[in-house]
Short mmCIF file of C-alpha atoms and ligand atoms in Angstrom, two decimals:
data_model
loop_
_atom_site.label_atom_id
_atom_site.label_comp_id
_atom_site.label_asym_id
_atom_site.label_seq_id
_atom_site.Cartn_x
_atom_site.Cartn_y
_atom_site.Cartn_z
CA MET A 1 51.56 -97.43 161.49
CA SER A 2 51.18 -98.75 165.26
CA SER A 3 50.86 -95.79 167.42
CA ASN A 4 48.28 -92.71 168.40
CA VAL A 5 51.38 -90.77 168.60
CA VAL A 6 51.09 -87.22 167.47
CA VAL A 7 54.06 -84.79 166.73
CA ALA A 8 53.26 -81.41 166.64
CA LYS A 9 55.17 -78.77 165.44
CA PHE A 10 55.20 -74.88 166.29
CA GLY A 11 56.35 -72.33 163.83
CA GLY A 12 58.19 -69.40 164.34
CA THR A 13 55.47 -67.19 164.65
CA SER A 14 53.72 -69.60 167.02
CA VAL A 15 56.66 -69.31 169.58
CA ALA A 16 57.69 -66.23 168.65
CA ASP A 17 56.51 -64.44 172.12
CA PHE A 18 55.32 -65.78 176.01
CA GLU A 19 51.85 -65.64 175.14
CA ALA A 20 52.00 -67.11 171.42
CA MET A 21 53.91 -69.94 173.64
CA LEU A 22 50.97 -70.43 175.55
CA ARG A 23 48.23 -70.83 173.27
CA CYS A 24 51.08 -74.04 171.54
CA ALA A 25 50.98 -75.74 175.22
CA GLN A 26 47.30 -74.98 175.45
CA ILE A 27 47.15 -77.46 172.53
CA VAL A 28 49.53 -79.78 173.62
CA HIS A 29 47.72 -80.19 177.03
CA ASP A 30 44.28 -80.75 175.38
CA ASP A 31 45.39 -83.65 173.20
CA LYS A 32 46.66 -86.44 175.24
CA ASN A 33 48.12 -88.49 172.45
CA VAL A 34 51.02 -85.60 171.38
CA ARG A 35 54.37 -87.03 172.76
CA VAL A 36 56.66 -85.34 170.51
CA VAL A 37 56.60 -81.41 169.78
CA ALA A 38 59.67 -80.12 167.52
CA VAL A 39 59.70 -76.03 167.77
CA SER A 40 61.23 -73.42 165.62
CA ALA A 41 62.96 -70.87 166.04
CA SER A 42 61.19 -67.25 167.64
CA ALA A 43 59.97 -65.49 164.41
CA GLY A 44 63.22 -63.86 163.02
CA VAL A 45 65.47 -65.05 165.01
CA THR A 46 66.59 -67.36 161.98
CA ASN A 47 66.94 -64.62 159.48
CA HIS A 48 69.28 -62.61 162.53
CA LEU A 49 71.05 -65.75 162.28
CA VAL A 50 71.94 -65.87 158.02
CA SER A 51 72.93 -62.87 158.54
CA LEU A 52 75.56 -63.62 160.95
CA THR A 53 76.49 -66.07 159.29
CA GLN A 54 77.41 -63.27 156.25
CA ALA A 55 81.16 -62.07 155.96
CA GLU A 56 80.63 -58.93 154.80
CA HIS A 57 78.93 -57.35 158.49
CA THR A 58 80.72 -54.68 160.88
CA GLU A 59 81.36 -55.95 164.25
CA ALA A 60 78.73 -53.25 165.24
CA GLU A 61 76.18 -54.70 162.79
CA ARG A 62 76.75 -58.19 164.04
CA GLN A 63 76.87 -56.99 168.06
CA HIS A 64 73.03 -55.37 166.65
CA LEU A 65 72.23 -58.94 165.23
CA VAL A 66 73.05 -60.55 168.52
CA ASP A 67 71.47 -58.50 170.56
CA ALA A 68 68.34 -59.05 168.79
CA VAL A 69 68.05 -62.70 169.19
CA ILE A 70 69.18 -62.32 172.59
CA ALA A 71 65.91 -59.50 172.87
CA ILE A 72 63.55 -62.47 171.30
CA GLN A 73 65.08 -64.30 173.83
CA ASP A 74 64.63 -61.88 176.99
CA ASN A 75 60.91 -61.14 175.89
CA ILE A 76 59.96 -64.40 176.84
CA LEU A 77 62.50 -65.43 179.55
CA ASN A 78 60.45 -62.14 181.07
CA GLN A 79 57.45 -64.56 182.02
CA VAL A 80 59.29 -67.38 182.41
CA LYS A 81 61.37 -68.72 185.24
CA LEU A 82 63.46 -71.40 184.11
CA ASP A 83 63.77 -74.21 186.20
CA THR A 84 67.39 -75.59 187.26
CA ASP A 85 68.12 -78.41 184.49
CA LEU A 86 66.92 -76.16 181.32
CA ALA A 87 68.40 -73.15 183.05
CA GLU A 88 71.79 -74.71 182.92
CA GLY A 89 71.71 -76.26 179.03
CA PHE A 90 69.84 -72.97 178.11
CA GLU A 91 72.57 -70.63 179.34
CA ALA A 92 74.97 -72.48 178.17
CA THR A 93 73.63 -72.47 174.86
CA LEU A 94 74.01 -68.43 174.99
CA SER A 95 77.34 -68.87 175.59
CA GLU A 96 77.94 -71.31 172.38
CA PHE A 97 76.13 -68.86 170.47
CA LYS A 98 77.83 -65.87 171.99
CA ALA A 99 81.09 -67.07 171.39
CA LEU A 100 80.27 -68.13 167.64
CA SER A 101 79.51 -65.01 167.19
CA LEU A 102 82.77 -63.53 167.97
CA GLU A 103 84.12 -65.70 164.60
CA LYS A 104 83.95 -63.69 161.60
CA SER A 105 84.39 -65.77 158.74
CA LEU A 106 82.86 -69.02 159.27
CA SER A 107 83.53 -72.58 157.87
CA LYS A 108 80.05 -74.26 156.13
CA ALA A 109 79.98 -76.28 159.82
CA GLN A 110 80.44 -73.67 161.33
CA ARG A 111 77.28 -71.37 159.49
CA ASP A 112 74.99 -74.38 160.34
CA GLU A 113 76.16 -74.98 163.92
CA MET A 114 74.97 -70.70 163.87
CA LEU A 115 71.99 -71.49 162.37
CA SER A 116 70.97 -73.90 164.71
CA PHE A 117 70.90 -71.59 168.01
CA GLY A 118 67.57 -70.52 167.58
CA GLU A 119 65.76 -74.07 167.62
CA ARG A 120 68.29 -74.64 170.32
CA LEU A 121 67.06 -71.77 172.76
CA SER A 122 63.60 -71.91 171.70
CA SER A 123 62.73 -75.30 172.66
CA PHE A 124 64.28 -74.77 176.37
CA LEU A 125 61.92 -71.80 176.78
CA PHE A 126 58.38 -73.34 175.53
CA THR A 127 59.84 -76.87 177.59
CA GLN A 128 58.91 -74.47 180.35
CA VAL A 129 55.90 -73.43 179.22
CA LEU A 130 54.75 -76.66 179.28
CA ARG A 131 55.51 -76.90 182.40
CA GLN A 132 53.72 -74.07 183.35
CA VAL A 133 50.52 -75.94 182.16
CA GLY A 134 51.15 -78.94 184.09
CA ILE A 135 52.49 -81.01 181.63
CA ASP A 136 55.82 -84.01 182.40
CA ALA A 137 57.56 -81.98 179.58
CA ILE A 138 61.32 -82.72 179.00
CA ARG A 139 63.90 -80.84 176.17
CA PHE A 140 65.58 -83.66 173.72
CA ASP A 141 68.33 -82.35 172.20
CA VAL A 142 67.42 -83.87 168.37
CA ARG A 143 70.87 -84.33 167.00
CA GLU A 144 71.08 -87.68 169.29
CA VAL A 145 68.50 -89.36 166.65
CA LEU A 146 68.25 -86.93 163.56
CA LYS A 147 71.01 -88.17 161.55
CA THR A 148 71.97 -86.66 158.52
CA ASP A 149 74.84 -86.25 155.94
CA SER A 150 76.90 -83.40 155.74
CA ASN A 151 75.73 -81.24 153.26
CA PHE A 152 75.50 -78.20 155.25
CA ALA A 153 72.58 -76.00 155.06
CA LYS A 154 70.33 -78.36 153.07
CA ALA A 155 71.13 -82.05 154.99
CA THR A 156 69.94 -84.71 153.69
CA PRO A 157 67.76 -87.54 156.76
CA ASP A 158 69.99 -90.73 156.77
CA ILE A 159 65.99 -92.59 157.55
CA LYS A 160 67.26 -95.68 158.78
CA ALA A 161 69.63 -93.89 160.94
CA THR A 162 67.70 -91.72 162.74
CA LYS A 163 65.03 -94.77 163.01
CA VAL A 164 67.63 -96.45 165.00
CA ALA A 165 68.48 -93.89 166.97
CA SER A 166 65.09 -92.96 167.94
CA ILE A 167 63.51 -96.42 168.92
CA GLU A 168 66.68 -96.39 171.05
CA LYS A 169 66.89 -92.97 172.54
CA LEU A 170 63.26 -91.10 171.86
CA VAL A 171 60.57 -94.07 171.69
CA PRO A 172 61.62 -95.07 175.47
CA LEU A 173 60.69 -91.45 176.79
CA LEU A 174 56.81 -91.06 174.98
CA SER A 175 55.27 -93.06 177.76
CA GLU A 176 56.29 -90.80 180.71
CA HIS A 177 57.10 -87.62 179.24
CA VAL A 178 55.97 -84.94 176.26
CA VAL A 179 59.57 -84.31 174.65
CA VAL A 180 60.14 -81.49 173.29
CA THR A 181 63.09 -81.24 170.75
CA GLN A 182 64.02 -79.07 168.06
CA GLY A 183 63.20 -78.60 164.22
CA PHE A 184 65.26 -77.76 161.18
CA ILE A 185 68.90 -79.77 162.64
CA GLY A 186 70.05 -82.66 163.06
CA GLN A 187 73.79 -84.54 162.99
CA ASP A 188 76.61 -85.82 160.75
CA PRO A 189 78.07 -89.09 161.05
CA VAL A 190 81.22 -87.31 162.39
CA GLY A 191 78.84 -85.01 165.30
CA GLN A 192 79.10 -81.96 163.59
CA THR A 193 75.53 -79.69 163.56
CA THR A 194 73.37 -79.92 160.25
CA THR A 195 70.68 -78.01 158.97
CA LEU A 196 67.80 -79.76 157.00
CA GLY A 197 67.26 -76.02 154.45
CA ARG A 198 64.68 -72.77 155.39
CA GLY A 199 61.41 -73.80 156.35
CA GLY A 200 62.86 -76.99 157.22
CA SER A 201 61.47 -77.91 160.69
CA ASP A 202 57.99 -79.36 158.91
CA TYR A 203 60.17 -81.96 157.28
CA SER A 204 62.05 -82.73 160.96
CA ALA A 205 58.16 -82.87 162.72
CA ALA A 206 57.45 -85.41 159.17
CA LEU A 207 60.76 -87.43 159.54
CA LEU A 208 60.66 -87.65 163.74
CA ALA A 209 56.98 -88.88 163.38
CA GLU A 210 57.98 -91.73 160.76
CA ALA A 211 60.72 -92.45 163.22
CA VAL A 212 58.66 -93.01 166.54
CA ASP A 213 55.97 -94.83 164.81
CA ALA A 214 53.32 -91.84 164.99
CA SER A 215 50.14 -92.13 163.69
CA SER A 216 49.96 -87.70 162.50
CA VAL A 217 51.76 -85.06 162.78
CA HIS A 218 49.87 -81.37 163.56
CA ILE A 219 52.17 -78.65 161.45
CA TRP A 220 50.20 -75.46 163.77
CA THR A 221 50.89 -72.22 162.17
CA ASP A 222 49.50 -69.12 161.81
CA VAL A 223 46.62 -69.66 159.49
CA VAL A 224 43.53 -72.30 159.55
CA GLY A 225 44.92 -74.81 157.19
CA ILE A 226 46.62 -74.74 153.20
CA PHE A 227 44.56 -72.23 151.53
CA SER A 228 43.19 -71.83 147.70
CA THR A 229 46.67 -69.52 147.39
CA ASP A 230 48.20 -67.60 150.14
CA PRO A 231 45.19 -65.73 152.26
CA ARG A 232 48.18 -62.39 152.58
CA LEU A 233 47.46 -62.29 148.73
CA CYS A 234 44.44 -62.84 148.24
CA VAL A 235 41.64 -62.00 150.89
CA LYS A 236 38.81 -65.17 149.05
CA ALA A 237 41.26 -67.12 149.35
CA THR A 238 39.50 -70.38 151.07
CA PRO A 239 40.98 -73.07 153.57
CA ILE A 240 40.97 -76.84 151.65
CA PRO A 241 39.80 -79.47 154.16
CA ARG A 242 41.19 -82.24 152.42
CA LEU A 243 44.31 -82.67 150.16
CA SER A 244 45.60 -85.92 148.49
CA PHE A 245 49.65 -86.06 149.39
CA ASP A 246 50.60 -85.56 146.07
CA GLU A 247 48.58 -82.18 145.35
CA ALA A 248 50.14 -81.10 148.96
CA ALA A 249 53.33 -82.35 147.76
CA GLU A 250 52.90 -80.49 144.35
CA MET A 251 51.67 -77.20 146.61
CA ALA A 252 54.69 -77.09 148.44
CA THR A 253 57.20 -77.80 145.63
CA PHE A 254 55.67 -74.87 143.94
CA GLY A 255 55.94 -72.53 146.58
CA ALA A 256 53.15 -72.53 149.60
CA LYS A 257 55.31 -72.01 152.17
CA VAL A 258 53.25 -72.90 155.22
CA LEU A 259 54.51 -76.86 153.81
CA HIS A 260 58.45 -77.59 153.67
CA PRO A 261 58.47 -79.24 150.34
CA ALA A 262 59.80 -82.76 151.83
CA THR A 263 57.22 -82.80 154.60
CA ILE A 264 54.89 -85.32 152.70
CA LEU A 265 57.84 -87.08 151.48
CA PRO A 266 58.08 -89.12 154.80
CA ALA A 267 54.17 -88.78 155.48
CA SER A 268 53.25 -90.45 152.37
CA ARG A 269 55.82 -93.30 152.54
CA SER A 270 54.32 -94.15 155.93
CA GLY A 271 51.04 -93.74 155.61
CA ILE A 272 50.80 -90.23 158.22
CA SER A 273 48.40 -88.32 158.02
CA VAL A 274 49.22 -84.50 157.73
CA PHE A 275 47.28 -81.60 159.48
CA VAL A 276 47.48 -78.02 159.59
CA GLY A 277 45.92 -75.45 161.55
CA SER A 278 46.38 -72.29 163.39
CA SER A 279 47.99 -72.31 166.67
CA ARG A 280 45.80 -68.87 167.08
CA GLU A 281 42.46 -70.88 166.25
CA PRO A 282 42.92 -74.61 167.14
CA HIS A 283 39.53 -75.41 166.83
CA ALA A 284 39.10 -73.54 163.52
CA GLY A 285 39.80 -76.15 161.52
CA GLY A 286 42.38 -77.04 159.44
CA THR A 287 43.82 -79.09 156.42
CA TRP A 288 43.90 -83.00 156.30
CA ILE A 289 46.71 -84.55 154.15
CA GLU A 290 45.30 -88.29 154.16
CA LYS A 291 46.40 -91.45 151.81
CA GLU A 292 43.99 -92.62 149.95
CA LYS A 293 42.06 -89.34 149.44
CA ARG A 294 40.89 -88.99 145.81
CA SER A 295 40.01 -85.56 144.39
CA GLU A 296 37.40 -84.83 141.67
CA PRO A 297 39.61 -83.37 138.75
CA GLY A 298 40.10 -79.33 138.45
CA ILE A 299 42.59 -76.37 139.61
CA ARG A 300 42.29 -76.35 143.22
CA ALA A 301 44.61 -73.86 143.75
CA VAL A 302 47.13 -71.84 142.96
CA THR A 303 51.27 -71.04 144.71
CA GLN A 304 54.02 -68.87 143.20
CA ARG A 305 57.37 -68.73 144.07
CA LYS A 306 59.37 -65.73 143.94
CA ASN A 307 63.64 -65.25 142.85
CA GLN A 308 63.33 -68.07 140.52
CA ILE A 309 66.63 -68.68 137.97
CA LEU A 310 66.13 -69.69 134.32
CA LEU A 311 69.29 -70.64 133.22
CA THR A 312 69.30 -71.81 129.15
CA LEU A 313 72.06 -73.70 127.94
CA LYS A 314 72.67 -73.99 124.29
CA SER A 315 75.21 -75.72 122.11
CA PRO A 316 74.63 -76.61 118.63
CA GLU A 317 77.54 -78.99 118.65
CA MET A 318 74.61 -80.98 120.52
CA LEU A 319 72.01 -81.51 116.84
CA LEU A 320 71.68 -84.71 116.75
CA ALA A 321 74.29 -85.66 119.59
CA SER A 322 73.51 -87.41 122.65
CA GLY A 323 74.36 -86.55 125.99
CA PHE A 324 73.32 -83.29 126.41
CA LEU A 325 71.18 -83.47 129.08
CA ALA A 326 72.95 -86.45 131.00
CA ARG A 327 76.35 -84.05 131.23
CA ILE A 328 74.49 -80.51 132.19
CA PHE A 329 72.54 -82.71 135.09
CA ALA A 330 75.97 -84.62 136.34
CA ILE A 331 77.65 -81.11 137.22
CA LEU A 332 74.10 -79.42 138.39
CA SER A 333 74.36 -82.75 140.85
CA SER A 334 77.40 -82.13 141.91
CA TYR A 335 77.06 -78.37 142.92
CA ASN A 336 73.62 -80.29 144.43
CA ILE A 337 71.13 -78.07 142.77
CA SER A 338 67.81 -79.14 142.73
CA VAL A 339 66.03 -77.92 139.16
CA ASP A 340 62.47 -77.47 139.05
CA LEU A 341 60.81 -77.15 135.88
CA VAL A 342 62.83 -78.21 132.25
CA THR A 343 61.92 -77.93 129.12
CA THR A 344 64.39 -78.35 126.08
CA SER A 345 64.71 -78.38 122.43
CA GLU A 346 67.35 -80.33 120.32
CA ILE A 347 70.23 -78.12 121.22
CA SER A 348 68.98 -76.03 124.16
CA VAL A 349 67.60 -76.52 127.73
CA ALA A 350 65.92 -74.31 129.87
CA LEU A 351 65.64 -74.89 133.32
CA THR A 352 64.50 -73.42 136.79
CA LEU A 353 66.20 -72.90 139.94
CA ASP A 354 65.77 -71.42 143.45
CA ASN A 355 67.37 -67.98 144.37
CA ALA A 356 65.63 -67.46 146.93
CA PRO A 357 67.17 -64.18 150.32
CA ASN A 358 67.95 -65.44 153.12
CA ALA A 359 68.54 -69.00 151.85
CA SER A 360 70.94 -70.63 153.90
CA ARG A 361 73.04 -71.01 150.93
CA PRO A 362 73.47 -69.53 147.68
CA GLU A 363 72.10 -72.23 145.19
CA LEU A 364 73.94 -70.63 142.31
CA GLU A 365 77.67 -71.02 142.56
CA GLN A 366 79.61 -69.31 139.87
CA ALA A 367 82.15 -72.20 139.66
CA CYS A 368 79.27 -74.02 138.26
CA LEU A 369 78.40 -71.82 135.79
CA ASP A 370 82.16 -71.86 134.89
CA GLU A 371 81.67 -75.42 134.58
CA LEU A 372 78.62 -75.68 132.35
CA SER A 373 80.30 -72.60 130.14
CA GLN A 374 83.04 -74.65 129.15
CA PHE A 375 80.95 -76.60 126.63
CA CYS A 376 77.42 -74.49 126.37
CA HIS A 377 76.50 -71.10 125.95
CA VAL A 378 74.94 -69.86 128.94
CA THR A 379 72.52 -67.71 129.50
CA VAL A 380 71.29 -66.56 133.31
CA GLU A 381 67.81 -64.76 133.73
CA ASN A 382 66.91 -63.60 137.49
CA ASN A 383 63.51 -61.76 138.83
CA LEU A 384 60.67 -64.43 137.75
CA THR A 385 58.49 -66.22 139.44
CA LEU A 386 56.68 -69.87 139.22
CA VAL A 387 53.52 -69.91 139.42
CA ALA A 388 51.52 -73.17 139.34
CA LEU A 389 48.42 -74.59 138.93
CA ILE A 390 47.69 -77.45 141.44
CA GLY A 391 45.04 -79.88 141.22
CA SER A 392 43.71 -83.54 139.85
CA GLU A 393 43.71 -84.49 135.82
CA ILE A 394 44.85 -80.58 135.22
CA GLN A 395 44.59 -80.46 131.60
CA LEU A 396 45.21 -77.85 129.11
CA ARG A 397 42.34 -77.91 126.89
CA HIS A 398 41.51 -75.76 124.05
CA ASP A 399 38.52 -75.89 125.37
CA ASP A 400 39.74 -74.18 128.83
CA SER A 401 38.76 -71.04 127.61
CA ASN A 402 38.88 -69.17 130.98
CA LEU A 403 41.82 -70.94 131.56
CA MET A 404 43.32 -69.61 128.44
CA ARG A 405 41.94 -66.03 128.72
CA VAL A 406 43.26 -65.30 131.97
CA LEU A 407 46.62 -66.51 130.88
CA SER A 408 46.82 -63.95 127.63
CA ASP A 409 46.98 -60.87 129.44
CA PHE A 410 50.03 -61.82 130.87
CA ASN A 411 53.90 -62.24 129.34
CA ILE A 412 54.27 -66.45 130.14
CA ARG A 413 58.23 -66.78 130.16
CA LEU A 414 58.43 -70.41 130.20
CA ILE A 415 55.48 -73.10 130.24
CA CYS A 416 55.88 -76.87 131.94
CA HIS A 417 52.89 -79.63 131.79
CA GLY A 418 52.14 -83.06 131.45
CA ALA A 419 55.23 -84.63 133.20
CA SER A 420 52.07 -84.92 135.81
CA LYS A 421 47.95 -84.21 136.21
CA HIS A 422 48.77 -82.07 139.57
CA ASN A 423 50.71 -79.06 137.96
CA LEU A 424 50.54 -76.24 135.18
CA CYS A 425 53.26 -74.36 135.77
CA PHE A 426 54.82 -71.09 133.59
CA LEU A 427 57.35 -68.24 134.33
CA VAL A 428 56.26 -65.05 134.75
CA GLU A 429 57.79 -61.55 135.46
CA GLN A 430 58.57 -61.17 139.32
CA SER A 431 56.79 -57.67 139.57
CA ASP A 432 53.60 -58.94 137.24
CA SER A 433 53.10 -62.36 140.02
CA ASP A 434 50.84 -61.11 142.52
CA LYS A 435 48.68 -60.04 139.63
CA VAL A 436 48.70 -62.89 137.45
CA VAL A 437 48.06 -65.04 140.61
CA GLN A 438 45.43 -63.13 142.22
CA ALA A 439 44.09 -63.08 138.75
CA ILE A 440 43.82 -66.67 137.69
CA HIS A 441 42.56 -67.28 141.90
CA GLN A 442 39.48 -64.56 140.81
CA HIS A 443 38.65 -66.58 137.73
CA LEU A 444 39.30 -70.34 138.38
CA LEU A 445 39.11 -70.89 141.50
CA GLU A 446 36.23 -68.12 142.98
CA SER A 447 33.74 -68.99 141.10
CA VAL A 448 33.66 -72.75 141.97
P1 ADP B 501 55.68 -71.25 160.55
O1 ADP B 501 56.70 -70.02 161.03
O2 ADP B 501 54.85 -72.09 160.86
O3 ADP B 501 56.42 -72.25 159.50
P2 ADP B 501 55.37 -70.00 157.46
O4 ADP B 501 55.47 -68.28 157.66
O5 ADP B 501 56.63 -70.59 157.54
O6 ADP B 501 55.02 -70.51 158.69
O7 ADP B 501 54.03 -70.50 157.03
C1 ADP B 501 52.97 -70.07 156.95
C2 ADP B 501 52.49 -69.28 155.80
O8 ADP B 501 52.62 -69.34 154.27
C3 ADP B 501 51.20 -68.65 156.25
O9 ADP B 501 51.48 -67.15 156.90
C4 ADP B 501 51.23 -67.32 154.64
O10 ADP B 501 51.69 -66.21 153.85
C5 ADP B 501 52.11 -68.12 154.07
N1 ADP B 501 51.33 -69.19 152.54
C6 ADP B 501 51.82 -69.59 151.75
N2 ADP B 501 50.75 -70.33 150.67
C7 ADP B 501 49.92 -70.36 151.36
C8 ADP B 501 48.56 -71.45 151.23
N3 ADP B 501 48.44 -71.97 150.10
N4 ADP B 501 48.02 -71.70 152.14
C9 ADP B 501 48.39 -71.18 153.21
N5 ADP B 501 49.28 -70.29 153.65
C10 ADP B 501 50.13 -70.26 152.51
N1 LIG B 502 63.56 -71.76 161.76
C1 LIG B 502 64.19 -72.43 160.63
C2 LIG B 502 64.11 -71.21 159.74
O1 LIG B 502 63.19 -70.05 159.61
C3 LIG B 502 62.98 -73.90 160.50
C4 LIG B 502 61.43 -73.57 160.25
O2 LIG B 502 61.15 -72.40 160.84
O3 LIG B 502 60.97 -74.17 160.24
O4 LIG B 502 63.81 -71.50 158.39
MG1 MG B 503 57.14 -72.77 157.88
#
């Protein structure tokens, strides 16, 4: 790290309307080190766009979704007058959106193009709001620098290409301007628009920070940091002032929606500190995630990830044979499926996958199940939640009666512990999961 540059990211609720954008503009105004701003789509827009990519809607429903997206932009435009340079780009982008919305059946590439409009539109509006508070802001199309592969809906960034393009095209702008760009989207080697997966703007901000050699990333959202659990679920959840990269990565991976799971990767790789705070209360503090931070042993947070699929694969022929797991994972990897938890026995393996509603693509395709069924018996269970205890040096000890007592009240479907000292994970029925998290929080985190 060699500069003081800060990359700020404003999430969907932070750019939901004019008043919210104005609060964010003040944050940028007050911190002269913020030179790059990555914005999300205004709240609600990406969900509408995901719906628009689904073929089953009638024409009237599609029109309704298009109108809803436009209404969110118009609501902001009522209070912001775009300068000519921004107005031209905004209108052109809106026309592209309307034209694509007329297509009934979209290719994978077109679906990502559709999902990109939220960030592309909000970034014009936010640039203007920054100008309104006296900042010399310009809008920059992130696709010029954020290069990815062509794995639509969950593209993998090309770190090297992103760095080279950023040094050439983005860094020279930063001495004169605050550059407003888009989270979530990128571009593949043949110039097609890609997206990084739902919630991916946090990841974009960290990637951009790495590419421009920034000192930190500030993730501005609707909560004053990362809490001991989702504050919407437990009123007694408390913000955690400091987290190590490992702990933060585990929290994000296991469901703390406040941070996209991949965000910590570039940050920890390049030693960039990450701050998470509320754009509503910028002076209320937040969470700092930093490198060299050693944490006290113990449980610091509990997270949950709903809509999990448990896939159990069984093959008696595999008794004492080798290669069963390799075969399974080769197939899963060919469908680009990421597995979270795994437990195995001699002839079977159980693993969990995400099945989030509103995901930009289904995680488990029938074709994948068919391939697996060719050599093993496959069972799929739905409506499960992955609950994770996160912390440092977590150990399941026989003398940890508190933890054992809390867990014994619930039906635990699968448990995973040992691969990392930072977590202890288990699956519960989705209908139980809020209660499980609340009980764990009450018994293990509120007393400490
Ligand atoms: P943004 O649109 O700014 O990216 P998100 O909705 O993606 O915001 O993430 C913020 C939300 O994450 C909060 O409103 C909160 O309900 C949820 N959340 C889940 N777990 C946690 C946690 N451990 N700490 C803080 N927020 C959490
Ligand atoms: N707009 C995208 C989403 O809603 C990305 C983001 O907000 O991080 O998933
Ligand atoms: Mg988010």
